[in-house]
């Protein structure tokens, strides 16, 4: 998959730069806020802007990408005709960027949707898409039927690139000595269960009673005498990667303030759910597969519960 390989290159460049910036971030003047607010209403960090430009430029020059939709852009952008390909690529260039100034794990997430000629034929090149054009992008970006590839890159104690193209989940680790990603895990399988839950319990009072009962149940030591352990980094990529390897469940529920939760369907929940399912796990909004959700708009938010199949199914029983 050409576009996935392009992500390797983008990640390679970005990861090596991030590693350098992380090491020198105090003097590279790349921490802190950019002074702008994105469409999500979040303060844009300087590295949010830099990483968005890196991925956008890499994808635009690939010759394989027709449209890009980024968490950092208000609307999707069509690639200029002379460089344009067909794939629609959605991405969150730097998720968890509020952690940057504390040098805590962050990551980039992407999904690649299959080409749709009639949709692309409608779209003017190198322009931000108008409402009609956005509608055709939404019609193409059906996670359950059209998501061809998904992956993320985690920038942490090591830089790890995780990818699926629908034939299992593979991870690659950046070897800083050579500046290359090397295959480190093949056909990753999420443990069927795991006694780790990853929720921001600061929102507990805002959750509905069924969810509160579920969380309370996890804390009950029960006959084993051992309750679940709580782990929460506040970075989806870091929390998901731990769940992928150790098992358990990550959740970002809806609450009284955020009726659909916080995470975005197209470039966070759907790619992560595709990876989870490819690894034998599950991604749900509490009632249905995330991959069965029909998107209504580019930055649509949905509740997300993802991880070990037995843990997600246990959660779904409490919410039924
Ligand atoms: P909260 C980061 O902003 C993010 O989108 C995810 O990476 C992370 O899991 C979540 O939001 C953290 O949100 O409300 O717990 O700070």
mmCIF file of C-alpha atoms and ligand atoms in Angstrom:
data_model
loop_
_atom_site.group_PDB
_atom_site.id
_atom_site.type_symbol
_atom_site.label_atom_id
_atom_site.label_comp_id
_atom_site.label_asym_id
_atom_site.label_seq_id
_atom_site.Cartn_x
_atom_site.Cartn_y
_atom_site.Cartn_z
ATOM 1 C CA UNK A 1 0.000 0.000 0.000
ATOM 2 C CA UNK A 2 1.810 3.041 -1.307
ATOM 3 C CA UNK A 3 0.202 5.506 1.082
ATOM 4 C CA UNK A 4 1.151 3.393 4.093
ATOM 5 C CA UNK A 5 4.729 3.319 2.870
ATOM 6 C CA UNK A 6 4.553 7.084 2.560
ATOM 7 C CA UNK A 7 3.636 7.176 6.221
ATOM 8 C CA UNK A 8 6.804 5.236 6.963
ATOM 9 C CA UNK A 9 8.780 7.999 5.285
ATOM 10 C CA UNK A 10 6.812 10.753 6.997
ATOM 11 C CA UNK A 11 7.137 8.995 10.344
ATOM 12 C CA UNK A 12 10.808 8.365 9.788
ATOM 13 C CA UNK A 13 11.426 12.069 9.187
ATOM 14 C CA UNK A 14 9.018 13.238 11.875
ATOM 15 C CA UNK A 15 10.107 10.644 14.417
ATOM 16 C CA UNK A 16 13.789 11.441 13.991
ATOM 17 C CA UNK A 17 13.027 15.169 14.240
ATOM 18 C CA UNK A 18 10.720 14.622 17.232
ATOM 19 C CA UNK A 19 13.381 12.543 18.946
ATOM 20 C CA UNK A 20 15.819 15.395 18.407
ATOM 21 C CA UNK A 21 13.263 17.986 19.544
ATOM 22 C CA UNK A 22 12.245 15.874 22.536
ATOM 23 C CA UNK A 23 15.880 15.665 23.590
ATOM 24 C CA UNK A 24 16.395 19.366 23.034
ATOM 25 C CA UNK A 25 12.840 20.592 23.465
ATOM 26 C CA UNK A 26 13.826 23.024 26.170
ATOM 27 C CA UNK A 27 16.070 24.860 23.650
ATOM 28 C CA UNK A 28 14.412 24.083 20.332
ATOM 29 C CA UNK A 29 11.567 26.466 21.139
ATOM 30 C CA UNK A 30 9.098 23.925 19.789
ATOM 31 C CA UNK A 31 7.182 23.329 22.964
ATOM 32 C CA UNK A 32 4.246 25.377 24.040
ATOM 33 C CA UNK A 33 1.240 26.630 22.112
ATOM 34 C CA UNK A 34 1.214 28.002 18.609
ATOM 35 C CA UNK A 35 -1.249 30.662 19.686
ATOM 36 C CA UNK A 36 -4.097 29.329 17.520
ATOM 37 C CA UNK A 37 -7.162 27.194 18.258
ATOM 38 C CA UNK A 38 -8.139 24.349 15.895
ATOM 39 C CA UNK A 39 -11.651 23.373 14.780
ATOM 40 C CA UNK A 40 -11.818 21.094 17.817
ATOM 41 C CA UNK A 41 -11.540 24.190 20.022
ATOM 42 C CA UNK A 42 -8.143 22.963 21.272
ATOM 43 C CA UNK A 43 -5.021 25.107 21.651
ATOM 44 C CA UNK A 44 -2.723 24.137 18.792
ATOM 45 C CA UNK A 45 0.768 23.226 19.969
ATOM 46 C CA UNK A 46 3.706 24.244 17.787
ATOM 47 C CA UNK A 47 4.371 20.583 17.033
ATOM 48 C CA UNK A 48 0.705 20.093 16.065
ATOM 49 C CA UNK A 49 1.265 22.562 13.248
ATOM 50 C CA UNK A 50 4.687 21.151 12.276
ATOM 51 C CA UNK A 51 3.480 17.529 12.203
ATOM 52 C CA UNK A 52 0.388 18.475 10.223
ATOM 53 C CA UNK A 53 2.578 20.161 7.599
ATOM 54 C CA UNK A 54 4.964 17.172 7.458
ATOM 55 C CA UNK A 55 2.208 14.644 6.836
ATOM 56 C CA UNK A 56 0.257 16.885 4.460
ATOM 57 C CA UNK A 57 3.327 17.653 2.335
ATOM 58 C CA UNK A 58 4.466 14.034 2.303
ATOM 59 C CA UNK A 59 1.025 12.792 1.269
ATOM 60 C CA UNK A 60 0.514 15.561 -1.300
ATOM 61 C CA UNK A 61 3.807 14.750 -3.006
ATOM 62 C CA UNK A 62 3.210 10.977 -2.968
ATOM 63 C CA UNK A 63 1.227 10.825 -6.200
ATOM 64 C CA UNK A 64 -1.156 8.395 -4.472
ATOM 65 C CA UNK A 65 -3.305 10.678 -2.336
ATOM 66 C CA UNK A 66 -6.428 12.384 -3.691
ATOM 67 C CA UNK A 67 -7.804 13.980 -0.525
ATOM 68 C CA UNK A 68 -6.444 14.523 2.978
ATOM 69 C CA UNK A 69 -8.574 15.143 6.049
ATOM 70 C CA UNK A 70 -6.624 16.170 9.124
ATOM 71 C CA UNK A 71 -7.704 16.794 12.705
ATOM 72 C CA UNK A 72 -5.851 20.093 12.376
ATOM 73 C CA UNK A 73 -7.707 21.270 9.240
ATOM 74 C CA UNK A 74 -11.263 22.637 9.356
ATOM 75 C CA UNK A 75 -12.174 20.918 6.071
ATOM 76 C CA UNK A 76 -10.541 18.240 3.872
ATOM 77 C CA UNK A 77 -8.116 19.357 1.180
ATOM 78 C CA UNK A 78 -7.888 17.994 -2.369
ATOM 79 C CA UNK A 79 -4.369 17.362 -3.658
ATOM 80 C CA UNK A 80 -3.294 19.355 -6.706
ATOM 81 C CA UNK A 81 -4.147 17.547 -9.949
ATOM 82 C CA UNK A 82 -0.549 17.004 -11.076
ATOM 83 C CA UNK A 83 0.303 15.141 -7.889
ATOM 84 C CA UNK A 84 -3.102 13.681 -7.200
ATOM 85 C CA UNK A 85 -3.815 9.994 -6.697
ATOM 86 C CA UNK A 86 -7.025 8.380 -5.499
ATOM 87 C CA UNK A 87 -6.711 7.413 -1.868
ATOM 88 C CA UNK A 88 -8.446 9.420 0.838
ATOM 89 C CA UNK A 89 -6.198 9.689 3.890
ATOM 90 C CA UNK A 90 -7.476 10.849 7.281
ATOM 91 C CA UNK A 91 -5.120 11.521 10.151
ATOM 92 C CA UNK A 92 -4.503 13.044 13.532
ATOM 93 C CA UNK A 93 -0.947 14.261 13.059
ATOM 94 C CA UNK A 94 -0.051 14.535 16.719
ATOM 95 C CA UNK A 95 -2.541 13.063 19.169
ATOM 96 C CA UNK A 96 -2.075 13.737 22.861
ATOM 97 C CA UNK A 97 -0.053 16.854 22.143
ATOM 98 C CA UNK A 98 -1.038 18.329 25.506
ATOM 99 C CA UNK A 99 1.573 15.871 26.856
ATOM 100 C CA UNK A 100 4.431 17.270 24.769
ATOM 101 C CA UNK A 101 5.722 19.870 27.215
ATOM 102 C CA UNK A 102 6.014 17.112 29.844
ATOM 103 C CA UNK A 103 7.749 14.775 27.354
ATOM 104 C CA UNK A 104 5.000 12.158 27.854
ATOM 105 C CA UNK A 105 4.028 9.738 25.026
ATOM 106 C CA UNK A 106 2.253 11.194 22.015
ATOM 107 C CA UNK A 107 1.386 9.660 18.666
ATOM 108 C CA UNK A 108 0.058 10.068 15.122
ATOM 109 C CA UNK A 109 -2.953 8.104 13.865
ATOM 110 C CA UNK A 110 -4.084 7.525 10.270
ATOM 111 C CA UNK A 111 -6.620 5.713 8.161
ATOM 112 C CA UNK A 112 -6.599 5.152 4.389
ATOM 113 C CA UNK A 113 -9.869 4.796 2.471
ATOM 114 C CA UNK A 114 -10.081 3.198 -0.931
ATOM 115 C CA UNK A 115 -10.328 5.275 -4.095
ATOM 116 C CA UNK A 116 -13.669 6.348 -5.453
ATOM 117 C CA UNK A 117 -13.311 7.777 -8.961
ATOM 118 C CA UNK A 118 -16.728 9.419 -9.232
ATOM 119 C CA UNK A 119 -16.172 11.204 -5.945
ATOM 120 C CA UNK A 120 -12.731 12.406 -6.940
ATOM 121 C CA UNK A 121 -13.975 13.470 -10.382
ATOM 122 C CA UNK A 122 -16.319 15.930 -8.669
ATOM 123 C CA UNK A 123 -13.574 17.587 -6.715
ATOM 124 C CA UNK A 124 -11.573 20.630 -7.819
ATOM 125 C CA UNK A 125 -7.869 20.046 -7.232
ATOM 126 C CA UNK A 126 -5.778 21.728 -4.551
ATOM 127 C CA UNK A 127 -8.693 23.335 -2.827
ATOM 128 C CA UNK A 128 -10.456 23.103 0.492
ATOM 129 C CA UNK A 129 -13.591 21.086 -0.103
ATOM 130 C CA UNK A 130 -17.001 22.751 -0.161
ATOM 131 C CA UNK A 131 -20.071 21.176 1.415
ATOM 132 C CA UNK A 132 -20.953 19.039 -1.629
ATOM 133 C CA UNK A 133 -17.405 17.755 -1.946
ATOM 134 C CA UNK A 134 -17.228 17.029 1.787
ATOM 135 C CA UNK A 135 -20.410 14.970 1.402
ATOM 136 C CA UNK A 136 -18.761 12.754 -1.195
ATOM 137 C CA UNK A 137 -15.723 12.275 1.079
ATOM 138 C CA UNK A 138 -18.022 11.211 3.903
ATOM 139 C CA UNK A 139 -19.764 8.777 1.560
ATOM 140 C CA UNK A 140 -16.408 7.184 0.708
ATOM 141 C CA UNK A 141 -15.095 7.098 4.288
ATOM 142 C CA UNK A 142 -17.247 4.215 5.489
ATOM 143 C CA UNK A 143 -15.037 2.596 8.162
ATOM 144 C CA UNK A 144 -16.666 -0.816 8.000
ATOM 145 C CA UNK A 145 -16.415 -1.335 4.266
ATOM 146 C CA UNK A 146 -13.841 1.060 2.874
ATOM 147 C CA UNK A 147 -11.049 1.380 5.414
ATOM 148 C CA UNK A 148 -8.090 -0.259 3.663
ATOM 149 C CA UNK A 149 -5.268 0.488 6.067
ATOM 150 C CA UNK A 150 -4.859 2.001 9.525
ATOM 151 C CA UNK A 151 -1.946 2.654 11.787
ATOM 152 C CA UNK A 152 -0.278 4.843 14.322
ATOM 153 C CA UNK A 153 3.171 5.880 15.365
ATOM 154 C CA UNK A 154 3.880 6.253 19.061
ATOM 155 C CA UNK A 155 6.652 8.635 20.163
ATOM 156 C CA UNK A 156 7.671 7.321 23.577
ATOM 157 C CA UNK A 157 10.647 5.587 25.177
ATOM 158 C CA UNK A 158 10.920 4.109 21.699
ATOM 159 C CA UNK A 159 9.267 5.103 18.433
ATOM 160 C CA UNK A 160 6.875 2.354 17.373
ATOM 161 C CA UNK A 161 4.910 2.243 14.121
ATOM 162 C CA UNK A 162 1.891 -0.099 14.148
ATOM 163 C CA UNK A 163 0.150 -0.961 10.874
ATOM 164 C CA UNK A 164 -2.639 -3.114 9.526
ATOM 165 C CA UNK A 165 -3.690 -3.461 5.905
ATOM 166 C CA UNK A 166 -6.390 -5.950 6.799
ATOM 167 C CA UNK A 167 -4.099 -8.956 7.138
ATOM 168 C CA UNK A 168 -3.148 -8.774 10.814
ATOM 169 C CA UNK A 169 -1.304 -6.185 12.893
ATOM 170 C CA UNK A 170 2.444 -5.577 12.634
ATOM 171 C CA UNK A 171 4.731 -3.278 14.593
ATOM 172 C CA UNK A 172 8.009 -1.671 13.601
ATOM 173 C CA UNK A 173 10.481 0.028 15.922
ATOM 174 C CA UNK A 174 12.682 2.944 14.874
ATOM 175 C CA UNK A 175 16.351 2.047 15.131
ATOM 176 C CA UNK A 176 17.843 5.506 15.791
ATOM 177 C CA UNK A 177 21.297 4.163 14.909
ATOM 178 C CA UNK A 178 20.226 3.674 11.267
ATOM 179 C CA UNK A 179 17.137 5.914 11.164
ATOM 180 C CA UNK A 180 15.129 2.934 9.862
ATOM 181 C CA UNK A 181 12.006 1.173 11.166
ATOM 182 C CA UNK A 182 12.606 -2.542 11.725
ATOM 183 C CA UNK A 183 9.865 -5.196 12.028
ATOM 184 C CA UNK A 184 9.607 -6.129 15.710
ATOM 185 C CA UNK A 185 6.223 -7.868 16.098
ATOM 186 C CA UNK A 186 4.098 -9.822 13.609
ATOM 187 C CA UNK A 187 0.404 -10.770 13.830
ATOM 188 C CA UNK A 188 -0.093 -9.092 17.198
ATOM 189 C CA UNK A 189 -3.031 -10.504 19.192
ATOM 190 C CA UNK A 190 -4.728 -8.586 22.007
ATOM 191 C CA UNK A 191 -5.147 -10.878 25.077
ATOM 192 C CA UNK A 192 -8.803 -12.020 25.227
ATOM 193 C CA UNK A 193 -9.121 -10.388 28.678
ATOM 194 C CA UNK A 194 -7.054 -8.112 30.894
ATOM 195 C CA UNK A 195 -7.573 -6.510 34.299
ATOM 196 C CA UNK A 196 -6.473 -3.009 33.260
ATOM 197 C CA UNK A 197 -8.973 -0.233 32.619
ATOM 198 C CA UNK A 198 -8.046 3.117 31.114
ATOM 199 C CA UNK A 199 -10.661 5.861 31.654
ATOM 200 C CA UNK A 200 -10.380 9.469 32.790
ATOM 201 C CA UNK A 201 -12.223 8.990 36.098
ATOM 202 C CA UNK A 202 -12.165 12.733 36.641
ATOM 203 C CA UNK A 203 -15.347 12.640 34.556
ATOM 204 C CA UNK A 204 -17.012 9.986 36.790
ATOM 205 C CA UNK A 205 -19.742 12.321 38.084
ATOM 206 C CA UNK A 206 -20.662 13.222 34.476
ATOM 207 C CA UNK A 207 -21.191 9.586 33.401
ATOM 208 C CA UNK A 208 -24.547 7.810 33.323
ATOM 209 C CA UNK A 209 -25.436 5.387 36.125
ATOM 210 C CA UNK A 210 -24.883 2.217 34.068
ATOM 211 C CA UNK A 211 -21.308 3.242 33.332
ATOM 212 C CA UNK A 212 -20.717 4.179 36.974
ATOM 213 C CA UNK A 213 -21.898 0.689 37.987
ATOM 214 C CA UNK A 214 -19.436 -0.841 35.484
ATOM 215 C CA UNK A 215 -16.517 1.193 36.849
ATOM 216 C CA UNK A 216 -17.505 0.389 40.449
ATOM 217 C CA UNK A 217 -17.598 -3.309 39.542
ATOM 218 C CA UNK A 218 -14.011 -3.140 38.221
ATOM 219 C CA UNK A 219 -12.874 -1.802 41.597
ATOM 220 C CA UNK A 220 -14.516 -4.637 43.548
ATOM 221 C CA UNK A 221 -11.736 -7.119 44.521
ATOM 222 C CA UNK A 222 -14.306 -9.934 44.279
ATOM 223 C CA UNK A 223 -13.406 -13.583 45.061
ATOM 224 C CA UNK A 224 -9.928 -13.154 43.532
ATOM 225 C CA UNK A 225 -9.223 -10.400 46.058
ATOM 226 C CA UNK A 226 -7.664 -8.353 43.238
ATOM 227 C CA UNK A 227 -9.512 -5.441 41.582
ATOM 228 C CA UNK A 228 -8.670 -4.113 38.128
ATOM 229 C CA UNK A 229 -5.716 -1.724 37.823
ATOM 230 C CA UNK A 230 -6.286 1.817 36.529
ATOM 231 C CA UNK A 231 -3.825 3.144 33.946
ATOM 232 C CA UNK A 232 -4.399 6.448 32.108
ATOM 233 C CA UNK A 233 -1.751 8.381 30.152
ATOM 234 C CA UNK A 234 -4.138 10.873 28.534
ATOM 235 C CA UNK A 235 -2.756 9.992 25.128
ATOM 236 C CA UNK A 236 -4.906 7.629 23.060
ATOM 237 C CA UNK A 237 -1.939 6.150 21.213
ATOM 238 C CA UNK A 238 -0.049 5.338 24.435
ATOM 239 C CA UNK A 239 -3.109 3.968 26.230
ATOM 240 C CA UNK A 240 -4.169 1.956 23.186
ATOM 241 C CA UNK A 241 -0.698 0.521 22.558
ATOM 242 C CA UNK A 242 -0.484 -0.743 26.148
ATOM 243 C CA UNK A 243 -3.970 -2.261 25.765
ATOM 244 C CA UNK A 244 -2.965 -3.903 22.466
ATOM 245 C CA UNK A 245 -0.011 -5.638 24.149
ATOM 246 C CA UNK A 246 -1.220 -6.226 27.739
ATOM 247 C CA UNK A 247 -5.003 -6.489 27.246
ATOM 248 C CA UNK A 248 -7.719 -4.628 29.149
ATOM 249 C CA UNK A 249 -9.971 -1.789 28.004
ATOM 250 C CA UNK A 250 -9.587 1.881 27.092
ATOM 251 C CA UNK A 251 -12.699 4.019 27.192
ATOM 252 C CA UNK A 252 -13.661 7.560 26.348
ATOM 253 C CA UNK A 253 -17.395 7.653 27.172
ATOM 254 C CA UNK A 254 -20.030 10.248 26.345
ATOM 255 C CA UNK A 255 -20.909 12.360 29.374
ATOM 256 C CA UNK A 256 -23.248 15.168 30.426
ATOM 257 C CA UNK A 257 -20.877 17.759 28.891
ATOM 258 C CA UNK A 258 -19.826 15.881 25.733
ATOM 259 C CA UNK A 259 -22.885 14.072 24.380
ATOM 260 C CA UNK A 260 -20.780 12.063 21.887
ATOM 261 C CA UNK A 261 -17.596 11.805 23.888
ATOM 262 C CA UNK A 262 -14.363 13.464 22.775
ATOM 263 C CA UNK A 263 -12.667 11.222 20.212
ATOM 264 C CA UNK A 264 -13.232 11.590 16.475
ATOM 265 C CA UNK A 265 -14.673 8.721 14.467
ATOM 266 C CA UNK A 266 -12.803 9.013 11.177
ATOM 267 C CA UNK A 267 -9.207 9.506 12.291
ATOM 268 C CA UNK A 268 -9.108 8.165 15.852
ATOM 269 C CA UNK A 269 -11.868 5.661 16.692
ATOM 270 C CA UNK A 270 -12.187 3.916 13.300
ATOM 271 C CA UNK A 271 -8.446 3.359 12.656
ATOM 272 C CA UNK A 272 -7.898 2.131 16.230
ATOM 273 C CA UNK A 273 -10.955 -0.127 16.011
ATOM 274 C CA UNK A 274 -9.728 -1.583 12.718
ATOM 275 C CA UNK A 275 -6.388 -2.379 14.378
ATOM 276 C CA UNK A 276 -8.124 -3.794 17.472
ATOM 277 C CA UNK A 277 -10.333 -6.110 15.388
ATOM 278 C CA UNK A 278 -7.365 -7.211 13.248
ATOM 279 C CA UNK A 279 -5.633 -8.149 16.533
ATOM 280 C CA UNK A 280 -8.640 -10.171 17.758
ATOM 281 C CA UNK A 281 -9.997 -7.403 19.975
ATOM 282 C CA UNK A 282 -13.033 -5.138 19.724
ATOM 283 C CA UNK A 283 -13.864 -1.459 19.189
ATOM 284 C CA UNK A 284 -17.344 -0.338 20.248
ATOM 285 C CA UNK A 285 -19.315 2.818 20.975
ATOM 286 C CA UNK A 286 -20.880 0.905 23.862
ATOM 287 C CA UNK A 287 -23.656 -0.584 21.748
ATOM 288 C CA UNK A 288 -22.302 -1.301 18.233
ATOM 289 C CA UNK A 289 -19.044 -1.889 16.355
ATOM 290 C CA UNK A 290 -17.325 1.421 15.690
ATOM 291 C CA UNK A 291 -16.678 0.129 12.156
ATOM 292 C CA UNK A 292 -20.430 -0.144 11.559
ATOM 293 C CA UNK A 293 -21.040 3.540 12.305
ATOM 294 C CA UNK A 294 -21.969 5.588 9.208
ATOM 295 C CA UNK A 295 -20.128 8.931 9.413
ATOM 296 C CA UNK A 296 -22.204 12.107 9.169
ATOM 297 C CA UNK A 297 -19.373 14.636 9.101
ATOM 298 C CA UNK A 298 -15.576 14.757 9.000
ATOM 299 C CA UNK A 299 -14.909 15.675 12.647
ATOM 300 C CA UNK A 300 -17.750 13.608 14.096
ATOM 301 C CA UNK A 301 -17.168 12.396 17.665
ATOM 302 C CA UNK A 302 -18.305 9.029 19.045
ATOM 303 C CA UNK A 303 -17.874 7.272 22.412
ATOM 304 C CA UNK A 304 -15.072 4.672 22.259
ATOM 305 C CA UNK A 305 -14.530 1.463 24.235
ATOM 306 C CA UNK A 306 -11.690 -0.613 22.803
ATOM 307 C CA UNK A 307 -9.453 -3.524 23.781
ATOM 308 C CA UNK A 308 -9.815 -7.161 24.848
ATOM 309 C CA UNK A 309 -12.948 -8.739 23.421
ATOM 310 C CA UNK A 310 -14.121 -10.066 26.823
ATOM 311 C CA UNK A 311 -13.590 -6.670 28.489
ATOM 312 C CA UNK A 312 -15.453 -4.717 25.807
ATOM 313 C CA UNK A 313 -18.312 -7.251 25.856
ATOM 314 C CA UNK A 314 -18.478 -6.985 29.669
ATOM 315 C CA UNK A 315 -18.785 -3.184 29.317
ATOM 316 C CA UNK A 316 -21.497 -3.548 26.648
ATOM 317 C CA UNK A 317 -23.529 -5.798 28.991
ATOM 318 C CA UNK A 318 -23.449 -3.101 31.692
ATOM 319 C CA UNK A 319 -24.557 -0.421 29.187
ATOM 320 C CA UNK A 320 -27.337 -2.550 27.624
HETATM 321 P P1 LIG B 1 -8.857 13.902 28.563
HETATM 322 C C1 LIG B 1 -5.775 13.770 23.563
HETATM 323 O O1 LIG B 1 -6.252 15.094 23.553
HETATM 324 C C2 LIG B 1 -6.976 12.870 23.338
HETATM 325 O O2 LIG B 1 -7.576 13.167 22.127
HETATM 326 C C3 LIG B 1 -6.560 11.407 23.407
HETATM 327 O O3 LIG B 1 -5.274 11.206 22.936
HETATM 328 C C4 LIG B 1 -6.654 11.095 24.876
HETATM 329 O O4 LIG B 1 -6.933 9.731 25.133
HETATM 330 C C5 LIG B 1 -7.819 11.987 25.338
HETATM 331 O O5 LIG B 1 -7.904 13.064 24.408
HETATM 332 C C6 LIG B 1 -7.550 12.547 26.709
HETATM 333 O O6 LIG B 1 -8.661 13.375 27.033
HETATM 334 O O7 LIG B 1 -10.197 14.580 28.534
HETATM 335 O O8 LIG B 1 -8.855 12.667 29.438
HETATM 336 O O9 LIG B 1 -7.684 14.806 28.825
#
